[in-house]
Short mmCIF file of C-alpha atoms in Angstrom, two decimals:
data_model
loop_
_atom_site.label_atom_id
_atom_site.label_comp_id
_atom_site.label_asym_id
_atom_site.label_seq_id
_atom_site.Cartn_x
_atom_site.Cartn_y
_atom_site.Cartn_z
CA MET G 240 -21.20 -68.40 72.42
CA ARG G 241 -24.06 -69.73 74.56
CA LYS G 242 -23.26 -71.54 77.78
CA SER G 243 -24.73 -75.00 78.21
CA PRO G 244 -24.70 -77.36 81.17
CA VAL G 245 -24.23 -80.18 78.66
CA ASP G 246 -20.67 -81.11 77.65
CA ILE G 247 -20.84 -80.77 73.86
CA GLY G 248 -17.75 -82.97 73.51
CA ARG G 249 -19.62 -85.82 75.17
CA VAL G 250 -22.60 -85.29 72.88
CA LEU G 251 -20.42 -85.40 69.78
CA ASP G 252 -18.53 -88.45 71.07
CA ALA G 253 -21.79 -90.22 71.85
CA LEU G 254 -23.17 -89.58 68.38
CA GLY G 255 -19.88 -90.60 66.78
CA ASP G 256 -20.71 -94.26 67.37
CA SER G 257 -22.93 -95.93 64.76
CA THR G 258 -24.68 -98.18 67.30
CA ARG G 259 -25.60 -95.20 69.47
CA ARG G 260 -26.87 -93.34 66.41
CA ALA G 261 -28.99 -96.39 65.58
CA ILE G 262 -30.43 -96.34 69.10
CA VAL G 263 -31.26 -92.65 68.74
CA GLU G 264 -32.90 -93.32 65.37
CA ARG G 265 -35.04 -96.10 66.85
CA LEU G 266 -36.09 -93.88 69.75
CA ARG G 267 -37.29 -91.20 67.33
CA GLN G 268 -40.39 -93.38 66.89
CA GLY G 269 -41.09 -93.21 70.62
CA PRO G 270 -40.06 -94.83 73.91
CA LEU G 271 -38.81 -98.42 73.80
CA SER G 272 -37.64 -100.99 76.32
CA VAL G 273 -33.98 -101.98 76.42
CA SER G 274 -34.86 -105.44 75.10
CA ALA G 275 -36.80 -103.91 72.19
CA LEU G 276 -33.76 -101.80 71.35
CA ALA G 277 -31.38 -104.76 71.54
CA GLY G 278 -33.26 -107.05 69.13
CA PRO G 279 -32.63 -105.42 65.74
CA LEU G 280 -29.16 -104.26 66.76
CA GLN G 281 -28.07 -107.86 67.30
CA ILE G 282 -26.04 -106.97 70.37
CA THR G 283 -26.38 -108.10 73.97
CA LEU G 284 -28.51 -106.36 76.56
CA THR G 285 -25.28 -105.55 78.40
CA ALA G 286 -23.87 -103.79 75.32
CA VAL G 287 -27.12 -101.86 74.85
CA GLY G 288 -26.94 -100.83 78.50
CA GLN G 289 -23.40 -99.55 78.03
CA HIS G 290 -24.42 -97.52 74.98
CA LEU G 291 -27.44 -96.16 76.84
CA GLN G 292 -25.23 -95.07 79.71
CA VAL G 293 -23.11 -93.00 77.32
CA LEU G 294 -26.25 -91.51 75.74
CA GLU G 295 -27.68 -90.69 79.18
CA GLU G 296 -24.44 -89.05 80.33
CA SER G 297 -24.64 -86.92 77.18
CA SER G 298 -28.25 -85.89 77.92
CA LEU G 299 -29.45 -87.48 74.68
CA VAL G 300 -31.49 -90.31 76.21
CA HIS G 301 -33.37 -90.79 79.47
CA THR G 302 -34.13 -94.22 80.90
CA GLU G 303 -36.62 -95.07 83.59
CA LYS G 304 -37.20 -98.38 85.32
CA ILE G 305 -40.77 -99.24 86.14
CA GLY G 306 -41.06 -102.66 87.71
CA ARG G 307 -38.82 -104.99 85.73
CA ILE G 308 -38.90 -102.96 82.51
CA ARG G 309 -36.39 -100.20 81.71
CA THR G 310 -37.89 -97.80 79.18
CA CYS G 311 -35.79 -95.40 77.10
CA ARG G 312 -36.80 -92.16 75.43
CA LEU G 313 -35.01 -89.28 73.76
CA GLU G 314 -33.95 -86.43 76.03
CA PRO G 315 -34.11 -83.01 74.32
CA THR G 316 -31.42 -81.37 76.50
CA GLY G 317 -28.44 -82.82 74.62
CA PHE G 318 -29.99 -82.19 71.22
CA LEU G 319 -30.75 -78.59 72.15
CA ALA G 320 -27.13 -78.08 73.25
CA LEU G 321 -25.96 -79.57 69.94
CA HIS G 322 -28.32 -77.28 68.03
CA HIS G 323 -26.97 -74.20 69.83
CA TRP G 324 -23.37 -75.29 69.25
CA VAL G 325 -23.98 -75.76 65.51
CA GLN G 326 -25.82 -72.43 65.26
CA ASP G 327 -23.01 -70.57 67.05
CA HIS G 328 -20.37 -72.07 64.78
CA ARG G 329 -22.48 -71.55 61.69
CA SER G 330 -22.96 -67.85 62.42
CA THR G 331 -19.21 -67.44 62.99
CA TRP G 332 -18.45 -68.99 59.61
CA GLU G 333 -21.16 -66.97 57.90
CA ARG G 334 -19.77 -63.70 59.28
CA GLY G 335 -16.28 -64.68 58.11
CA LEU G 336 -17.52 -65.57 54.64
CA ASP G 337 -19.53 -62.35 54.45
CA ARG G 338 -16.38 -60.37 55.32
CA LEU G 339 -14.37 -62.31 52.73
CA GLY G 340 -17.02 -61.49 50.13
CA GLU G 341 -16.80 -57.81 51.04
CA LEU G 342 -12.99 -57.86 50.73
CA LEU G 343 -13.16 -59.60 47.36
CA ALA G 344 -15.76 -57.10 46.13
CA GLU G 345 -13.51 -54.22 47.25
CA SER G 346 -10.53 -55.68 45.39
CA ASP G 347 -12.64 -56.05 42.22
CA ASP G 348 -13.63 -52.36 42.45
CA GLY G 349 -10.03 -51.16 42.92
#
């Protein structure tokens, strides 16, 4: 299994929340300010900030304050770690299923 500096448990926990997934979906279109994120979600700026903190700690989002505006964008590091984790687990399952298929084929021949 590949080593990653990102805690995959934190990534999965972060994406387990529907509001955080909605934030990620909105940021797929490009960087947005915190206030632009808060509007359609119908939650307070404080709540958005708390969700963003979790997403930042999971390396899924990066925020940057320029002047009075805090801008958010997707951070590829967490998504890359998630991709590697899924690929590693997928290949493990595929090898197991391939072996099961071989065993079943052997039992059909015997």
